[in-house]
PDB file of C-alpha atoms in Angstrom:
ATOM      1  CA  UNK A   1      40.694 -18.359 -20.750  1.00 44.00           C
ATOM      2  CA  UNK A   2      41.461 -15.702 -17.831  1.00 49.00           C
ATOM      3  CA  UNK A   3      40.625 -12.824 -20.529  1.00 50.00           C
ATOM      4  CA  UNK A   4      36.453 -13.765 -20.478  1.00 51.00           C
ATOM      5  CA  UNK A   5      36.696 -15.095 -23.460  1.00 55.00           C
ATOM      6  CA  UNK A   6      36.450 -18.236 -25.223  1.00 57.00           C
ATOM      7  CA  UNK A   7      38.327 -19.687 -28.291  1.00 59.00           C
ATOM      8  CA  UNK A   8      35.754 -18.197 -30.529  1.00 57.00           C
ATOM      9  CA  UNK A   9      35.200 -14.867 -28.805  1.00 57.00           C
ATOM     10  CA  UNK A  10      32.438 -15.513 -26.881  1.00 53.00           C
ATOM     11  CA  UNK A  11      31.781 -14.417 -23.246  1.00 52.00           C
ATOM     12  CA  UNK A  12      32.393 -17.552 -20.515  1.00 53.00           C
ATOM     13  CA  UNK A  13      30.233 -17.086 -17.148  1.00 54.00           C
ATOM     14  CA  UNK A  14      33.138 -19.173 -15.045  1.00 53.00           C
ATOM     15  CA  UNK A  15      36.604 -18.828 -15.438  1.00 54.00           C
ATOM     16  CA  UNK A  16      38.789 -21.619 -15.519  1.00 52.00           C
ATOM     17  CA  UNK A  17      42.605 -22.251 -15.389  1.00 52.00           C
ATOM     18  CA  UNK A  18      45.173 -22.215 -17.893  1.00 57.00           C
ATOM     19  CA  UNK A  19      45.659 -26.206 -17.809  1.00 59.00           C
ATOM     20  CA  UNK A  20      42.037 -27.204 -17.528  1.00 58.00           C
ATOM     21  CA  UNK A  21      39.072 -26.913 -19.548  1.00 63.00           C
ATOM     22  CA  UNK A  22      36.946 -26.874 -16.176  1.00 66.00           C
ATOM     23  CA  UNK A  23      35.960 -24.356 -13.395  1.00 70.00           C
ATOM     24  CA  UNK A  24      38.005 -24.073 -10.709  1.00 78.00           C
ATOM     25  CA  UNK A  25      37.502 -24.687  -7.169  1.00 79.00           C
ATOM     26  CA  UNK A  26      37.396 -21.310  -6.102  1.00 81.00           C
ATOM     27  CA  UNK A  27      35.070 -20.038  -9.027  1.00 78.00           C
ATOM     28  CA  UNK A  28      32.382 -22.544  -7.921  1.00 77.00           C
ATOM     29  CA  UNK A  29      32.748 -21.929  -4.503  1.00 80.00           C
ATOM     30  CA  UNK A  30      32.385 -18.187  -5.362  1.00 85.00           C
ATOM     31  CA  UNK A  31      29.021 -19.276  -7.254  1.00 86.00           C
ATOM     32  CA  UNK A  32      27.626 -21.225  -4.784  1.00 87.00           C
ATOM     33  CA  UNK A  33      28.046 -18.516  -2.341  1.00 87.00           C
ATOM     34  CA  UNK A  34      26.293 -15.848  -4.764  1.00 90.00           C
ATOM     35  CA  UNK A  35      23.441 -18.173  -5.584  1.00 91.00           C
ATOM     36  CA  UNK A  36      22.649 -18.765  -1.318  1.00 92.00           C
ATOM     37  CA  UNK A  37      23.112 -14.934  -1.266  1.00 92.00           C
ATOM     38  CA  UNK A  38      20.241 -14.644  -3.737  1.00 93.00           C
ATOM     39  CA  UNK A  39      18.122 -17.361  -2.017  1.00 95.00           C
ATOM     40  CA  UNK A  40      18.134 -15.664   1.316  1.00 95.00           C
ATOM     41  CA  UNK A  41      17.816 -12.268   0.070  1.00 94.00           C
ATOM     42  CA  UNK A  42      14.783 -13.702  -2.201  1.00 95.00           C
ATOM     43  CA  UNK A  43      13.405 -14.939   1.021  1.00 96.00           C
ATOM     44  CA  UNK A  44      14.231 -12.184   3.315  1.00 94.00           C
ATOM     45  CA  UNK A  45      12.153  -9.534   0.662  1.00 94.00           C
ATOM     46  CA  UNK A  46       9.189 -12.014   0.585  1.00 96.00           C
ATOM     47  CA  UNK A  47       9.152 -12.279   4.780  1.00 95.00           C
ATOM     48  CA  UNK A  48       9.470  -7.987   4.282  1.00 91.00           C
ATOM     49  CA  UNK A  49       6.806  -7.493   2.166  1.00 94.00           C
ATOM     50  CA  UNK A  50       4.390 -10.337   3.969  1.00 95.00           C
ATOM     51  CA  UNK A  51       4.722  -7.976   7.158  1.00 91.00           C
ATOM     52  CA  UNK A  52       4.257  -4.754   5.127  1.00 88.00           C
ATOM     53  CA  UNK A  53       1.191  -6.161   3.070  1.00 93.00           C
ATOM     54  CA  UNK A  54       0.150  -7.806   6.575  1.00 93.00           C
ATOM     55  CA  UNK A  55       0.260  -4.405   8.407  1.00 87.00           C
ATOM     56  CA  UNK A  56      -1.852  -2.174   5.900  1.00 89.00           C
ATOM     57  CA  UNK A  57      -4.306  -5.146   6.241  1.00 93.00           C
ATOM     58  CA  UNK A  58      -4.734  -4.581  10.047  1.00 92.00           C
ATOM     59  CA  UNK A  59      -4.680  -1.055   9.692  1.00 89.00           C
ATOM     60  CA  UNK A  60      -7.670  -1.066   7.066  1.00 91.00           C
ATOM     61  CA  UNK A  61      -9.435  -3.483   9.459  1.00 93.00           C
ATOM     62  CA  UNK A  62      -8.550  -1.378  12.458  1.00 89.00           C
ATOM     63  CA  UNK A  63      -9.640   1.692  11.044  1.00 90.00           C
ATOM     64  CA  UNK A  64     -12.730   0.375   9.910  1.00 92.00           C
ATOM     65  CA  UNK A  65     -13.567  -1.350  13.146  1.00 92.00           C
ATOM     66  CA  UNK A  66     -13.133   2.464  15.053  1.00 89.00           C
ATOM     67  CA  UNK A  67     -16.292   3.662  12.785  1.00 90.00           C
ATOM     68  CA  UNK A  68     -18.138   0.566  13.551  1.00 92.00           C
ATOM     69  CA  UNK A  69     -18.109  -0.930  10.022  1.00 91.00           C
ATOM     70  CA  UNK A  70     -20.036   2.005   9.348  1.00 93.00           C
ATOM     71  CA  UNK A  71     -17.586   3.940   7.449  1.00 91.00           C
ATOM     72  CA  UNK A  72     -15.255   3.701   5.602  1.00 91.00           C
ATOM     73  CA  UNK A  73     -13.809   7.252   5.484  1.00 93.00           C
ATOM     74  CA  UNK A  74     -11.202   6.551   7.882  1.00 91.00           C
ATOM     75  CA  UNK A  75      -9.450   4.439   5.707  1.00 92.00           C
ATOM     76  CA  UNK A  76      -9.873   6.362   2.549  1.00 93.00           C
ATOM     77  CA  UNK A  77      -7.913   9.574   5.103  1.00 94.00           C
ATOM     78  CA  UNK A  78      -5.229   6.785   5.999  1.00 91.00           C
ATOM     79  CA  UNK A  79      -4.851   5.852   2.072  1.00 92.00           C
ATOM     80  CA  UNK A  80      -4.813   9.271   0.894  1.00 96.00           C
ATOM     81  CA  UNK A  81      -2.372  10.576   3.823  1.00 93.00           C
ATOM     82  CA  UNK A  82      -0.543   7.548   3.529  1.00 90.00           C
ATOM     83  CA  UNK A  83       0.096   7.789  -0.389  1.00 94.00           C
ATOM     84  CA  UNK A  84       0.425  11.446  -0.535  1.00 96.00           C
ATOM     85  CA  UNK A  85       2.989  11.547   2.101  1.00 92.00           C
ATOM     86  CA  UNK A  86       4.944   9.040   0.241  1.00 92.00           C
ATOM     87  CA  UNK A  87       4.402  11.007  -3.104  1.00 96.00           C
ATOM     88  CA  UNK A  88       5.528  14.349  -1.698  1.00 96.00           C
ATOM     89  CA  UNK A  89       8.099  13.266   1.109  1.00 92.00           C
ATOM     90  CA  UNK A  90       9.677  10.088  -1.081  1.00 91.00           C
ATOM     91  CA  UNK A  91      12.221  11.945  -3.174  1.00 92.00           C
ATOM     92  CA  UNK A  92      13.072  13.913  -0.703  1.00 92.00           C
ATOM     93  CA  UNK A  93      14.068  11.113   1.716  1.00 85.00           C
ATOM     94  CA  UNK A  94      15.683   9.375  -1.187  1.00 88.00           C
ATOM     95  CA  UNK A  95      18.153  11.846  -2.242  1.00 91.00           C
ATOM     96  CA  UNK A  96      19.464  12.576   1.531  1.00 87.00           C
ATOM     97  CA  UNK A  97      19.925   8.799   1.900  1.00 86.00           C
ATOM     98  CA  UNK A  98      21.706   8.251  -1.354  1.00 88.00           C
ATOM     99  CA  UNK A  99      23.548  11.652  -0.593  1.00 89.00           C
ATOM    100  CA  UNK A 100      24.870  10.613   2.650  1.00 89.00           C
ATOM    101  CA  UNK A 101      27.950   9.280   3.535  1.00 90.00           C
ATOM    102  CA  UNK A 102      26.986   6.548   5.932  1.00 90.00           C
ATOM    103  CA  UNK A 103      24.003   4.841   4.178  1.00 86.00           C
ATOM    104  CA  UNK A 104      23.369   2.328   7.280  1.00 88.00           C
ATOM    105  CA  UNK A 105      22.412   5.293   9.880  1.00 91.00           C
ATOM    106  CA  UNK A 106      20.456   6.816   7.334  1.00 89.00           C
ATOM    107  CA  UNK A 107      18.912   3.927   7.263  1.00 85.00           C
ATOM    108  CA  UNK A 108      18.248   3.474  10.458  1.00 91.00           C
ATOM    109  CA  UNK A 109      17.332   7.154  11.273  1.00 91.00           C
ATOM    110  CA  UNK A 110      14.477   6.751   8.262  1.00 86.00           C
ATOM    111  CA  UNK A 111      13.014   3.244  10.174  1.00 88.00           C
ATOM    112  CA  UNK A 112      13.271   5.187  14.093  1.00 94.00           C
ATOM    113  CA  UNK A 113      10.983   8.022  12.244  1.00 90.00           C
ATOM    114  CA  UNK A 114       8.578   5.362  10.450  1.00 85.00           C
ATOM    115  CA  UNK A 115       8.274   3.529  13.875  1.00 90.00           C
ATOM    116  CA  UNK A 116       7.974   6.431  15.842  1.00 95.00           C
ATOM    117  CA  UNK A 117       5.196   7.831  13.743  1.00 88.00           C
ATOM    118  CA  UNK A 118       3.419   4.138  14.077  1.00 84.00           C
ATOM    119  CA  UNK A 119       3.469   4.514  17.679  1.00 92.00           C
ATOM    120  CA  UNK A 120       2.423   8.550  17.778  1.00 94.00           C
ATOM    121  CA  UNK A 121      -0.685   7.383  15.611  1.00 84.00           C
ATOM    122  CA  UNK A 122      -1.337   4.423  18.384  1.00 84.00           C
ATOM    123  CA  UNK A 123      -1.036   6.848  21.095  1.00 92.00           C
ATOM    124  CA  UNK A 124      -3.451   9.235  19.436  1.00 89.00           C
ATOM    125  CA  UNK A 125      -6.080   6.881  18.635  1.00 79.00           C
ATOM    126  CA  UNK A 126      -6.653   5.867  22.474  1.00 85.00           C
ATOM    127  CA  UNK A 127      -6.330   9.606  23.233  1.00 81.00           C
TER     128      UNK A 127
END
């Protein structure tokens, strides 16, 4: 059934050949592959958002700590800046990355500017 298709019409997820009724080699080694693919992407999002969730954690705690655990007004600033730039700036950055040719050093241009602007705020708070 090389069309997709079963005797009865009905879609087949694996493909098999002409002289057996079961998958072939290659269409199981193909699915194997895809379903590791999907594990360690699965796992390399979690570990991503873990350090993302992990930073805005430290920087609440950070910022608070600077007033003293008096305040809290410094991170309210960070979460409004924060969510305003991303409101205002987001589309913006998202259309020139899907707009440009090479997607990788777009990329990488956008994640120089986010770690540039970490270390600019770092610099600024021990100035």
């Amino acid at each position: 059934a090389d069309d997709g298709e079963d005797a009865d019409g009905n879609d087949t997820i694996l493909r098999t050949d002409a002289a057996s009724p079961l998958p072939t080699e290659e269409v199981l080694a193909t699915t194997s592959a895809l379903r590791l693919a999907n594990k360690l992407l699965y796992t390399s999002h979690a570990f991503a958002q873990f350090s993302e969730v992990s930073w805005q954690f430290c920087v609440t705690l950070f910022l608070a700590a600077s007033t003293g655990y008096q305040s809290l007004i410094l991170v309210s600033i960070y979460g409004l800046f924060n969510n305003m730039t991303v409101f205002l700036a987001g589309g913006s950055f998202g259309k020139w990355l899907d707009d440009s040719d090479n997607r990788l050093t777009s990329a990488r241009t956008l994640i120089f500017l986010e770690n540039s602007a970490v270390v600019l705020g770092t610099i600024a708070c021990f100035v």
